[in-house]
XYZ file of C-alpha atoms in Angstrom:
272
model
C -1.579 -16.153 12.165
C -2.988 -13.501 14.162
C -3.425 -9.459 13.623
C -0.589 -7.389 15.263
C -0.469 -3.706 16.629
C -1.718 -1.038 14.095
C 0.318 0.993 12.283
C -0.326 3.254 9.610
C 0.386 5.053 5.811
C -0.156 7.953 4.230
C -0.483 7.794 0.200
C 1.333 10.969 -1.157
C 0.069 12.490 -4.201
C 2.228 11.630 -6.752
C 2.902 15.018 -8.677
C 4.748 16.865 -5.799
C 7.898 18.824 -6.274
C 10.895 17.781 -3.619
C 9.864 20.710 -1.305
C 6.365 19.155 -1.147
C 7.525 15.313 -0.500
C 9.903 16.717 2.260
C 6.885 18.624 3.826
C 4.588 15.989 3.129
C 7.068 13.642 4.808
C 7.214 15.699 7.896
C 3.490 15.967 8.495
C 3.146 12.853 8.217
C 6.003 11.576 11.412
C 4.681 14.308 13.362
C 0.976 13.391 13.065
C 2.635 9.464 13.596
C 1.975 7.812 10.633
C 4.577 4.733 9.994
C 4.871 5.158 6.032
C 4.782 7.409 3.681
C 3.782 5.790 0.127
C 4.059 6.706 -3.329
C 1.601 5.659 -6.093
C 3.513 4.730 -9.432
C 3.066 6.848 -12.718
C 4.728 7.719 -15.674
C 3.002 11.471 -15.494
C 5.059 11.595 -12.267
C 8.793 11.276 -10.721
C 9.675 7.594 -10.044
C 8.371 6.388 -6.691
C 12.058 5.533 -5.580
C 13.263 9.096 -6.093
C 10.349 11.147 -4.665
C 10.721 8.398 -1.950
C 14.648 9.034 -1.459
C 14.002 12.934 -0.678
C 11.230 12.667 1.550
C 13.327 10.286 3.611
C 15.854 12.983 4.035
C 13.526 15.003 5.501
C 12.641 12.929 8.654
C 14.593 10.339 11.083
C 11.792 7.352 11.835
C 9.274 7.779 9.070
C 9.048 4.748 6.497
C 8.968 5.465 2.726
C 7.274 2.213 0.595
C 5.921 2.113 -2.884
C 2.336 2.044 -3.232
C 2.972 -0.162 -5.462
C 5.368 -0.856 -8.130
C 4.065 -1.823 -11.508
C 5.619 -5.176 -12.384
C 5.408 -4.354 -16.136
C 6.887 -1.131 -15.649
C 10.454 -2.192 -15.012
C 12.531 -5.734 -15.528
C 12.070 -8.063 -11.938
C 15.824 -7.236 -11.785
C 15.604 -3.142 -12.607
C 12.890 -3.185 -10.001
C 15.276 -4.857 -7.344
C 18.016 -2.646 -8.320
C 15.484 0.424 -7.286
C 14.479 -0.825 -4.422
C 17.610 -2.482 -2.660
C 19.037 0.959 -3.258
C 16.779 2.490 -1.783
C 16.911 0.820 1.176
C 20.442 0.925 1.342
C 20.166 4.847 1.095
C 17.379 5.179 3.789
C 19.222 2.755 5.978
C 16.531 0.277 5.781
C 13.634 2.345 6.167
C 12.004 1.363 2.667
C 9.254 -0.811 2.366
C 8.826 -2.675 -1.590
C 5.029 -2.314 -2.658
C 4.665 -4.302 -5.756
C 1.959 -6.053 -8.016
C 0.606 -6.777 -11.370
C -0.598 -3.110 -11.911
C -4.105 -1.613 -13.245
C -5.211 -1.869 -16.545
C -3.941 1.868 -17.556
C -0.390 0.423 -17.128
C -0.734 -1.212 -20.527
C 0.127 1.940 -22.084
C 2.439 2.959 -19.796
C 4.292 -0.414 -20.210
C 3.711 0.254 -24.000
C 5.471 4.114 -23.674
C 8.363 2.183 -22.058
C 8.962 -0.407 -25.079
C 8.098 -2.999 -22.751
C 5.755 -5.929 -23.126
C 2.444 -5.752 -20.614
C 2.127 -9.542 -20.538
C -0.726 -11.667 -19.494
C -1.848 -11.810 -15.853
C 0.375 -14.712 -15.531
C 3.041 -13.407 -16.360
C 3.012 -9.969 -14.634
C 2.377 -12.134 -11.307
C 5.924 -14.284 -12.191
C 8.028 -10.543 -12.640
C 6.565 -9.940 -9.158
C 7.660 -13.467 -7.764
C 11.180 -12.734 -9.730
C 11.362 -9.306 -8.329
C 10.891 -10.890 -4.886
C 13.971 -13.380 -5.664
C 16.171 -10.776 -6.942
C 14.957 -8.307 -3.854
C 16.242 -11.475 -1.641
C 19.875 -12.027 -3.381
C 20.693 -8.492 -3.409
C 19.688 -8.104 0.703
C 22.029 -10.623 1.613
C 21.542 -10.779 5.191
C 19.439 -7.783 4.855
C 15.901 -7.917 4.370
C 13.980 -5.186 2.605
C 10.232 -5.526 3.731
C 8.010 -6.343 0.931
C 4.012 -5.499 0.027
C 2.340 -7.362 -2.548
C -1.009 -5.829 -3.693
C -3.096 -9.029 -4.158
C -6.000 -8.712 -6.289
C -6.693 -12.185 -7.050
C -6.483 -16.019 -6.309
C -3.206 -16.470 -7.636
C -1.729 -12.841 -6.352
C -3.544 -13.446 -2.969
C -1.427 -17.016 -2.654
C 1.747 -15.867 -3.694
C 1.332 -12.943 -1.491
C 0.734 -15.614 1.552
C 3.575 -17.263 0.340
C 6.169 -14.806 -0.290
C 5.162 -11.287 1.470
C 6.127 -9.687 4.400
C 2.907 -7.688 4.008
C -0.082 -8.422 2.081
C -2.456 -5.525 0.982
C -5.870 -6.577 -0.478
C -6.513 -4.871 -3.594
C -9.917 -5.843 -3.733
C -12.698 -3.475 -6.254
C -14.072 -0.393 -3.973
C -17.440 -2.277 -4.010
C -16.202 -5.585 -3.080
C -18.737 -7.282 -0.474
C -17.443 -7.580 3.273
C -18.066 -11.475 3.009
C -15.996 -11.238 -0.146
C -13.275 -9.587 1.743
C -13.001 -11.982 4.942
C -12.878 -14.682 2.306
C -9.681 -13.204 0.132
C -8.171 -12.142 3.774
C -8.578 -15.900 4.769
C -6.848 -17.052 1.447
C -3.828 -15.122 2.004
C -3.811 -16.618 5.531
C -4.335 -20.172 4.534
C -1.204 -19.553 1.803
C 1.023 -18.049 4.749
C 0.406 -21.056 7.092
C 3.163 -20.396 10.072
C 4.512 -17.307 8.483
C 4.182 -13.708 10.286
C 2.305 -11.546 7.377
C 1.002 -8.275 7.981
C -2.816 -7.434 6.408
C -3.271 -4.177 5.134
C -5.708 -2.364 2.711
C -6.219 1.477 1.576
C -8.794 3.711 2.360
C -9.865 6.443 0.090
C -12.401 8.384 1.525
C -12.900 9.860 5.059
C -16.024 11.551 5.789
C -19.204 12.297 3.168
C -16.993 13.701 0.401
C -14.868 12.327 -2.026
C -12.002 14.646 -3.414
C -11.909 15.048 -7.787
C -8.620 13.404 -8.055
C -10.058 10.111 -5.865
C -13.388 10.309 -7.899
C -11.778 9.981 -11.022
C -9.798 6.784 -9.734
C -12.625 4.965 -8.148
C -15.547 6.475 -10.207
C -18.318 5.862 -7.596
C -19.574 8.806 -4.933
C -19.755 8.636 -1.351
C -23.494 7.454 -1.254
C -22.641 4.304 -3.512
C -19.532 3.101 -1.132
C -21.926 3.551 1.907
C -24.862 1.670 0.061
C -22.522 -1.513 -0.718
C -20.721 -1.085 2.848
C -17.493 -0.862 1.481
C -14.430 -0.886 3.091
C -12.953 2.085 1.308
C -14.611 4.461 3.242
C -14.506 5.495 6.769
C -16.313 7.693 9.651
C -14.762 11.044 10.056
C -16.152 11.054 13.722
C -13.129 10.358 15.370
C -14.195 7.535 17.635
C -16.604 5.781 14.935
C -13.514 5.662 13.145
C -11.418 4.026 15.607
C -13.997 1.710 16.492
C -14.153 0.773 12.728
C -10.395 0.049 12.665
C -10.690 -2.256 15.386
C -13.667 -4.162 14.273
C -11.893 -4.557 10.692
C -8.722 -5.552 12.354
C -10.903 -8.337 14.618
C -12.990 -9.461 12.026
C -10.341 -9.685 8.888
C -6.829 -9.073 11.099
C -6.290 -5.879 9.304
C -3.805 -4.480 10.580
C -1.901 -2.085 8.712
C -4.374 0.593 7.157
C -3.067 3.416 4.553
C -5.079 6.451 3.635
C -5.237 8.967 0.366
C -3.098 11.815 1.255
C -5.978 14.107 0.833
C -7.369 12.790 4.278
C -3.846 13.040 6.279
C -5.462 15.414 8.398
C -8.814 13.544 8.809
C -7.426 10.517 9.695
C -4.754 11.584 12.204
C -6.987 11.703 15.645
C -7.321 7.706 14.560
C -3.286 6.855 14.212
C -2.851 9.135 17.411
C -5.467 6.835 19.118
C -4.604 3.268 17.846
C -0.833 3.312 16.551
C 0.899 0.520 18.749
C -2.232 -1.041 20.016
């Protein structure tokens, strides 16, 4: 499996109104991003509703969930949402799904759903993919799996179109390379797009990002974290090309706080 051409996504703030979603979508498309992505949180509109609004403001921009947490919906319900948005956006939707972060335990309880074991939550991911494929028929909704453990990486390699390596922010580069290799081994001859998410561009960690990753920029750099990149456009582009060469990463998303700062790399590398 060889790395493909670069494409880029931006993860928008979940707590936006309709006008903000449309504005963000238009800006992302103007800057050359491939996809507008929405997190999954009970404190914000459900990703499929927000992305449906965003898609009306653009003509080519793809939209995607980043990512639906499997404990928050039954597999059939998640597939129903995904297939519906795929149809309503003329097949511009990409379903991102994963087992969810620990905070989703409380969210699942609020919805009256079981959080389940890791094995059970991963089985829900697999079942959701099966339901989506059945609903799609001859069409094909691209599925991204956020894979943070060995079983998830194996499932993602075997079933997903896109695999985002959901390692911890301080994961070593050697471990990351090993995890990417696990996905490729599981994929075999299948073409799978490898992806990763960037939290910080430059030297400043915005408060909303800091509250999520719980470390500062100095700590990220000290660990050579792959979740931070330099702000200088040339250095940024060189680093992304290095990552594609070393790990096979060709699809890169960035936190929405850095949509403008990351744009020069998008303009330079997209489609190459």
